[in-house]
Coordinates of C-alpha atoms and ligand atoms in Angstrom, one line a residue:
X1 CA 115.3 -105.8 -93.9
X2 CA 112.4 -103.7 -95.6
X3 CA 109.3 -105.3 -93.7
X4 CA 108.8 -106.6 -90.4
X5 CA 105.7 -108.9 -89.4
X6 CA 103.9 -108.9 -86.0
X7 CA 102.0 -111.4 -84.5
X8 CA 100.4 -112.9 -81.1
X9 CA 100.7 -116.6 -80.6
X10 CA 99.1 -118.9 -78.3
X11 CA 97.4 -117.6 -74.8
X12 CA 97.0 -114.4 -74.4
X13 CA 98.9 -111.9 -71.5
X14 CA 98.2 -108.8 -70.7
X15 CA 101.2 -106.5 -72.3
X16 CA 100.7 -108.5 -75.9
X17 CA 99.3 -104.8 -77.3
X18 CA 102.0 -102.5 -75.7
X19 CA 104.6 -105.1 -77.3
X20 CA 102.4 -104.4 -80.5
X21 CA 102.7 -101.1 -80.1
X22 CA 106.4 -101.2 -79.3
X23 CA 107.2 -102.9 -82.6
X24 CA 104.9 -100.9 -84.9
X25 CA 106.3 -97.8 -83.4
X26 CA 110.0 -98.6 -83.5
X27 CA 109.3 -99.9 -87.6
X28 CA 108.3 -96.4 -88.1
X29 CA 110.5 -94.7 -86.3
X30 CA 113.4 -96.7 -88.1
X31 CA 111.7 -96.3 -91.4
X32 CA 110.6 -100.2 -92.1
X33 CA 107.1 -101.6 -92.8
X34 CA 105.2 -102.7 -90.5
X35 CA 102.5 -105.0 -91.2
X36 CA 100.1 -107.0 -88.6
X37 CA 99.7 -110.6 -89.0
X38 CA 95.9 -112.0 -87.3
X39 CA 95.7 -114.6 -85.5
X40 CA 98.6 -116.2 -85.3
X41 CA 100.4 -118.7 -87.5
X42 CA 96.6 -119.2 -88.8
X43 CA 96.7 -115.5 -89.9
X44 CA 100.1 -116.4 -92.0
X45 CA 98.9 -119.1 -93.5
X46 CA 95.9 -117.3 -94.7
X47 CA 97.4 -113.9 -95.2
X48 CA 95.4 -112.0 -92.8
X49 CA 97.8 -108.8 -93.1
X50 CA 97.1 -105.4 -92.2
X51 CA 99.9 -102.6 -92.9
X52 CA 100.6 -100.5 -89.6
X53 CA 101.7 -97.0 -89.3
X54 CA 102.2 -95.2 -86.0
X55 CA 98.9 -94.1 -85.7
X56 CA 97.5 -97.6 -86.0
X57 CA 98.0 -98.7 -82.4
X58 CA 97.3 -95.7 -80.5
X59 CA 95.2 -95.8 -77.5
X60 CA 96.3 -100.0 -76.9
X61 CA 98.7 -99.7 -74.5
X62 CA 96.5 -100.1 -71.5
X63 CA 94.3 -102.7 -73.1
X64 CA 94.7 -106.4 -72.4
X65 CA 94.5 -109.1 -74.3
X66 CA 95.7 -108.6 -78.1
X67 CA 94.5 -106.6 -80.9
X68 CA 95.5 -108.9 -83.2
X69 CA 93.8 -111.5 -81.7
X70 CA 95.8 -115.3 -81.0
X71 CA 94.8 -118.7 -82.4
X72 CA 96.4 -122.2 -82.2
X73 CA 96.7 -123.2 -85.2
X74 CA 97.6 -127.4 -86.2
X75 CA 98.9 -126.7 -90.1
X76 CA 101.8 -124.8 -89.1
X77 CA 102.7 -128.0 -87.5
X78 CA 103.0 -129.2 -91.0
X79 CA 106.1 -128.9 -93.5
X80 CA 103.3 -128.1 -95.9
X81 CA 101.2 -125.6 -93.7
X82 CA 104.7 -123.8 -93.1
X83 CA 105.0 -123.3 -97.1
X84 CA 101.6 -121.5 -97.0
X85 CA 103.0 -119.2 -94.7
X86 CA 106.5 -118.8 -96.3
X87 CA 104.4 -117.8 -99.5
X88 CA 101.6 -115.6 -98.1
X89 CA 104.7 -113.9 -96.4
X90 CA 107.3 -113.5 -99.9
X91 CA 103.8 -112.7 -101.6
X92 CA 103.3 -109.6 -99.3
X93 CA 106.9 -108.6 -99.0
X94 CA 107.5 -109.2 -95.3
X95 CA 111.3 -109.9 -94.7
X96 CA 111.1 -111.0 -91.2
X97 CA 108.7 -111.4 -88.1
X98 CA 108.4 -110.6 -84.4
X99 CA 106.3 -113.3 -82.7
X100 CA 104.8 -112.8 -79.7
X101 CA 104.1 -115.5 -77.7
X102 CA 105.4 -118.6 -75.3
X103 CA 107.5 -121.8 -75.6
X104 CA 105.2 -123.2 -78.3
X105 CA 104.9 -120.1 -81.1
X106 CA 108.5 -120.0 -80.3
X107 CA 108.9 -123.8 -81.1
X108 CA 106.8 -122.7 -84.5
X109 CA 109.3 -120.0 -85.2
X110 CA 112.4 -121.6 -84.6
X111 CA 111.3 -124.2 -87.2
X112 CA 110.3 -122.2 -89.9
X113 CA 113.7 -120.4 -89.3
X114 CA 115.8 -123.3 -90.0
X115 CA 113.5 -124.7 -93.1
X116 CA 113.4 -121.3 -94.5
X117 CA 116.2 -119.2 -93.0
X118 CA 113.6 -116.4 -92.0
X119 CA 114.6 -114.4 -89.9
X120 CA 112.9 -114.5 -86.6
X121 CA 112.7 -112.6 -83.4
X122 CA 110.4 -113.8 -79.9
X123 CA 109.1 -111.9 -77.4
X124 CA 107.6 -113.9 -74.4
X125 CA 104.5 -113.4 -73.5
X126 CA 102.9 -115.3 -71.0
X127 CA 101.8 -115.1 -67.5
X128 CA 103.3 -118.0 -66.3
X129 CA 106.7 -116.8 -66.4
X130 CA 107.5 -120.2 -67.3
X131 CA 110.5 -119.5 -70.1
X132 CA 114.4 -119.6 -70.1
X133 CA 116.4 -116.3 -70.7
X134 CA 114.1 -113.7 -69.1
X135 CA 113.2 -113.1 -65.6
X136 CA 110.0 -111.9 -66.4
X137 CA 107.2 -112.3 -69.4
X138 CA 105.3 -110.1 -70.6
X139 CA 102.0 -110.6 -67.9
X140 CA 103.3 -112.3 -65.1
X141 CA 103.6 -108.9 -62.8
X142 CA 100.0 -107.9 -64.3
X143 CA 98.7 -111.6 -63.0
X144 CA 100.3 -111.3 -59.8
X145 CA 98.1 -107.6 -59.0
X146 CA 95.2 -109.8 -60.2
X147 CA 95.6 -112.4 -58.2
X148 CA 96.7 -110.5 -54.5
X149 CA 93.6 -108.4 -55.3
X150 CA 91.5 -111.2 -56.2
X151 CA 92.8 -113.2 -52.4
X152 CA 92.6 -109.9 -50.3
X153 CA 88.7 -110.1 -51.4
X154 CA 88.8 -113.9 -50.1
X155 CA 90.3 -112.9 -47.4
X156 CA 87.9 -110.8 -46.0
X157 CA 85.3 -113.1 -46.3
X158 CA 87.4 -115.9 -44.8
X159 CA 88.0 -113.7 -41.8
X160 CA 84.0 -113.0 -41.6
X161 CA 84.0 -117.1 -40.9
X162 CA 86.8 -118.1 -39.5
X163 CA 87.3 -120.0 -42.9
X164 CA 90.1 -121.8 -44.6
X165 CA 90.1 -121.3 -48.5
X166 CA 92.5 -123.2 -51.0
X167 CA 92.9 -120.9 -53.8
X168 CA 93.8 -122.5 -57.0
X169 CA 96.1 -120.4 -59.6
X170 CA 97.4 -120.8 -62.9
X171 CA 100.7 -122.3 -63.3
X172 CA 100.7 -126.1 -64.3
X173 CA 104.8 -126.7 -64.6
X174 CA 106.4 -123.7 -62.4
X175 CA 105.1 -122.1 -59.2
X176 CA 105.8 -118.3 -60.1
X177 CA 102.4 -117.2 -59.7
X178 CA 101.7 -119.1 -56.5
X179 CA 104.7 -118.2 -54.6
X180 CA 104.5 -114.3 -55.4
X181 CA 101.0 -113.8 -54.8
X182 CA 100.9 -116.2 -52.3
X183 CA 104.1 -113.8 -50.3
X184 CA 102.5 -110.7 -51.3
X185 CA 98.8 -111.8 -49.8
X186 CA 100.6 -113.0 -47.0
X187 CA 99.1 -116.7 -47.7
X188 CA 99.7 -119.7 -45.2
X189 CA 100.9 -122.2 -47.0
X190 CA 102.1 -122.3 -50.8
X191 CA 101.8 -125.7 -53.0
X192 CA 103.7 -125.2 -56.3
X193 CA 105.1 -128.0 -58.5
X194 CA 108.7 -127.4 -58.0
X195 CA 108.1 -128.9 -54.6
X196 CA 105.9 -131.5 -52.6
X197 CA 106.1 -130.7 -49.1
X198 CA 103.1 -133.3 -48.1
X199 CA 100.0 -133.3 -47.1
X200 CA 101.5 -134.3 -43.4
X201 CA 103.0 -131.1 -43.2
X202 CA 100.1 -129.0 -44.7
X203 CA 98.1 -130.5 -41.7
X204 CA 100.7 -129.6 -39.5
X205 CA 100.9 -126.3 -40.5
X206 CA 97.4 -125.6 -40.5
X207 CA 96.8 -126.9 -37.1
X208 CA 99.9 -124.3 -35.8
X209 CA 98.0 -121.7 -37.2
X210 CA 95.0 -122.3 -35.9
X211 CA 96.1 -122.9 -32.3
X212 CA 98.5 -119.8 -32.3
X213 CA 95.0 -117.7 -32.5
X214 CA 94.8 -117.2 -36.7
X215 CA 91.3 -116.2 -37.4
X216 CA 91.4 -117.5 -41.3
X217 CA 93.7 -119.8 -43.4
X218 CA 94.3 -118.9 -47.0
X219 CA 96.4 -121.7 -49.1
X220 CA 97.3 -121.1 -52.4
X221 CA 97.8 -124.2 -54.9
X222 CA 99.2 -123.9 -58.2
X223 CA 97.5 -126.1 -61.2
X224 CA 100.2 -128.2 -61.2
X225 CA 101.2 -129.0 -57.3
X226 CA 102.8 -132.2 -56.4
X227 CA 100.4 -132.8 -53.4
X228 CA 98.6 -135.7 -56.1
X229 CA 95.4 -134.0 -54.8
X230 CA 93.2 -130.8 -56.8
X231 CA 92.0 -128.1 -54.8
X232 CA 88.7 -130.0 -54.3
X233 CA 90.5 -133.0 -53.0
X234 CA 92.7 -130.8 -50.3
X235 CA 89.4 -129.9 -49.3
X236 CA 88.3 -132.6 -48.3
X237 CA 91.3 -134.2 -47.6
X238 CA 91.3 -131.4 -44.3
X239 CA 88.2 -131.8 -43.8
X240 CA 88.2 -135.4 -42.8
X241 CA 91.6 -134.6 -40.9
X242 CA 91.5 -131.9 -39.4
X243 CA 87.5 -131.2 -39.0
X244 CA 88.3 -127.8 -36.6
X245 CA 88.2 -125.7 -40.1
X246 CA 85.2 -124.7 -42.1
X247 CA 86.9 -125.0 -45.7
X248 CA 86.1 -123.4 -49.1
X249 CA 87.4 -123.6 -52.1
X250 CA 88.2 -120.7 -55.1
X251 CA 89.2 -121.5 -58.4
X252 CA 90.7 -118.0 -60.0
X253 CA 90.7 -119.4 -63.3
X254 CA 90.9 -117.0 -66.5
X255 CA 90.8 -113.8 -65.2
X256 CA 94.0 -114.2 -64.2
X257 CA 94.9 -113.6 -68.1
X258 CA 92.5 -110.7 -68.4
X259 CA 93.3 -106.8 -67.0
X260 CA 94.6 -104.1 -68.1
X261 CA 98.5 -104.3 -68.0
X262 CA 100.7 -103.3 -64.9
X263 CA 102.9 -100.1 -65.3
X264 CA 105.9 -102.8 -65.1
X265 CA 104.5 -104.9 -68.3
X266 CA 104.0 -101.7 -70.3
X267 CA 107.5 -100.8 -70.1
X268 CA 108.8 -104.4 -69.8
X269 CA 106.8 -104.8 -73.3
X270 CA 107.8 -101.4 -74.7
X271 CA 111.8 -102.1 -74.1
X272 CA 111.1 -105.5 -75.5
X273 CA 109.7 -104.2 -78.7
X274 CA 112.5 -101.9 -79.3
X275 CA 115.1 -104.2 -78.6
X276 CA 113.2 -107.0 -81.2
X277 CA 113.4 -104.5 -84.1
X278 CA 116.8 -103.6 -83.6
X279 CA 117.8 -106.9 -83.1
X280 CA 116.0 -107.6 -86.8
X281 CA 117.8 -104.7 -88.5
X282 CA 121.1 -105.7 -87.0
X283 CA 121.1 -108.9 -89.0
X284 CA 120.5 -111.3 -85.9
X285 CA 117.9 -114.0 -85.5
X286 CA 116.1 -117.2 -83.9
X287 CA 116.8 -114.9 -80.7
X288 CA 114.3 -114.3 -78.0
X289 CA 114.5 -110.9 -76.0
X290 CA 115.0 -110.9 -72.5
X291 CA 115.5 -109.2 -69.6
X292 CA 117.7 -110.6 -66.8
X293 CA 119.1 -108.0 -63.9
X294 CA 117.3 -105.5 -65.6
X295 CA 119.4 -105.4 -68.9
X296 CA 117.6 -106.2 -72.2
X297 CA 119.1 -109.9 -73.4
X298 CA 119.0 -112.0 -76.2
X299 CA 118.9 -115.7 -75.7
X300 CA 118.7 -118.5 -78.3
X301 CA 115.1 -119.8 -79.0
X302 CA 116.4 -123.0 -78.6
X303 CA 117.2 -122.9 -75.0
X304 CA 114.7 -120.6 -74.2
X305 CA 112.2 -123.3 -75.1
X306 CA 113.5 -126.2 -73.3
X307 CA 113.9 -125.1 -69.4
X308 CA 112.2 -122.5 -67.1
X309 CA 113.3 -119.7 -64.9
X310 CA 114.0 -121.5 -61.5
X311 CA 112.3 -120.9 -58.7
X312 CA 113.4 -118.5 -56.5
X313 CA 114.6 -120.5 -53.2
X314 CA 115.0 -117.2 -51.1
X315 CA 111.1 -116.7 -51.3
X316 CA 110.4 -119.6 -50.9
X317 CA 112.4 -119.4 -47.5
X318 CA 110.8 -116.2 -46.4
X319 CA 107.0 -118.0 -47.3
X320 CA 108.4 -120.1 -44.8
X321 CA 109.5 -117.4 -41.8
X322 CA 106.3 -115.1 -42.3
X323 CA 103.8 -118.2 -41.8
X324 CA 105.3 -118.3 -38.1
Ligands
ATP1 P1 101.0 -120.5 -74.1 O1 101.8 -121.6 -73.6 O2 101.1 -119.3 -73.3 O3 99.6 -120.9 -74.4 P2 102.3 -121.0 -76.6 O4 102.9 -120.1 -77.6 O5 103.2 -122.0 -75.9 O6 101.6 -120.1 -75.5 P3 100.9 -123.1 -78.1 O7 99.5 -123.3 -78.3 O8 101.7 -124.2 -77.5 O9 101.0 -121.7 -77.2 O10 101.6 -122.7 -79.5 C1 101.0 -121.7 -80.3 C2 101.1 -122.1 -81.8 O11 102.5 -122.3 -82.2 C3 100.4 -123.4 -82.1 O12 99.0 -123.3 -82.3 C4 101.1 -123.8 -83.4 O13 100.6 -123.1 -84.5 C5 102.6 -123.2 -83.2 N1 103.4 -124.4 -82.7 C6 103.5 -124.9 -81.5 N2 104.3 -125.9 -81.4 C7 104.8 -126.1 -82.7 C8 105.7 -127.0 -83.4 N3 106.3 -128.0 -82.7 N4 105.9 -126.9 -84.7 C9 105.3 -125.9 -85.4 N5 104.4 -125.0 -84.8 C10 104.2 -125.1 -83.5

């Protein structure tokens, strides 16, 4: 392998650029090409290249977002959008890419690997920490500061009033976010998809607290809860059934993405950048990297797009202890 692509893919997470980095620095330091693909598959298809040295991605490794920007992009879900790309690639020399991204650019990858045999390398970057084969993506730690800063702010203020706030966080098919910001801001009740406790019990719970002498009530729901009710429905689901609280609602939304990355992403994404080059030059492919008991892995894209991490039932358990 003489050239190696890079590209970001789908959302965003901060970490993308210090995995940039990582890759554009390893290619030099193992004496390969390195050339930057733009936004995305969309970039491939139109040959948005830019040749990286060293020097090209200085000063990025405490930026968020991505340099190289990210797109969705519909015609590399195409046989013939994915020829496009296989030429625009051949035409420019490029030998093999490192894609980072989640479950869906991986999806793209793994196809165009097995129509093409390209070789093909993921790194997962996400902040939903939502793929198989790694105990951490790129961005999840950097969301979690975001978000325990962001409800120590609502906190005071729900303090100030005597208030109950449900927070709403990202996280639509795995609870990550909610439960370890929802521990680490010392929340009172936690509503992530992987488990519907009921709306009896949220009551319950509530009316405990505020009995036992709690002066505010923070609840975190993630996007995707099982409760059947949003944020705004909680709201005034408690409202109507338990009218002793004064309730607000807070909606975090996409600055949960944004930030400059955590010390933890920059080396997470750093090691992960490394080990995707290597993994290139030593002839292996369709791989995503990993980490998992703090040793770099390397787990088939395959089954790293079809489950998710599980959630961890020992913090879920002490959730459950420290809202006594
Ligand atoms: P996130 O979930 O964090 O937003 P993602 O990588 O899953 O990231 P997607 O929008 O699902 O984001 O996918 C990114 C791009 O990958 C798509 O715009 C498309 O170009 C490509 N892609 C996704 N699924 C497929 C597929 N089945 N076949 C080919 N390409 C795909």
């Amino acid at each position: 392998i003489k050239k190696i692509a890079v590209l970001t893919s789908g959302g965003d997470s901060p970490g993308m650029n210090a995995a940039i980095r990582s890759v554009v620095r390893t290619c030099a330091y193992m004496k390969v090409d390195c050339v930057a693909v733009y936004r995305g598959y969309q970039g491939m298809i139109e040959g948005d290249f830019k040749p990286m040295d060293a020097r090209s991605v200085n000063n990025i490794i405490n930026k968020g977002g991505t340099i190289l920007k990210s797109a969705r992009c519909n015609d590399f879900r195409t046989p013939e959008g994915r020829k496009i790309a296989h030429d625009q690639l051949l035409k420019a020399g490029i030998d093999a890419f490192v894609v980072i991204g989640g479950d869906g650019s991986f999806t793209g990858a793994m196809i165009f690997n097995r129509e093409y045999n390209f070789p093909v390398i993921g790194i997962p970057g996400t902040i939903d920490n939502d793929i198989f084969g790694t105990t951490f993506t790129l961005g999840f730690d950097t969301a979690l500061n975001t978000v325990v800063e962001c409800i120590d702010k609502i906190r005071d203020t729900a303090s100030s009033h005597n208030r109950l706030f449900f927070v709403e966080v990202m996280g639509r098919d795995v609870g990550h976010i909610a439960l370890n910001a929802g521990v680490g801001a010392g929340a009172e009740e936690i509503l992530i998809p992987e488990e519907n406790l009921g709306l009896d019990r949220l009551l319950e719970s509530l009316k405990r607290s505020k009995e036992s002498g709690k002066s505010s009530s923070i609840v975190i729901v993630a996007e995707g809860d099982k409760s059947g009710k949003n944020v705004f429905e909680l709201k005034e689901y408690v409202e109507e059934h338990l009218p002793i609280y004064d309730v607000r609602v807070s909606v975090l939304g996409h600055m949960q993405r944004g930030g400059a990355p955590s010390c933890f992403d920059r080396v997470l994404a750093s090691r992960m950048g490394v080990k995707a080059v290597e993994a290139l030059l030593e002839g292996k492919t369709n791989l995503m990297v990993g980490i998992q008991d703090n040793q770099l892995t390397l787990t088939p894209i395959n089954k790293a797009i079809k489950g998710h991490t599980k959630i961890d039932k020992e913090l879920i358990r002490v959730s459950e202890i420290m809202t006594t």
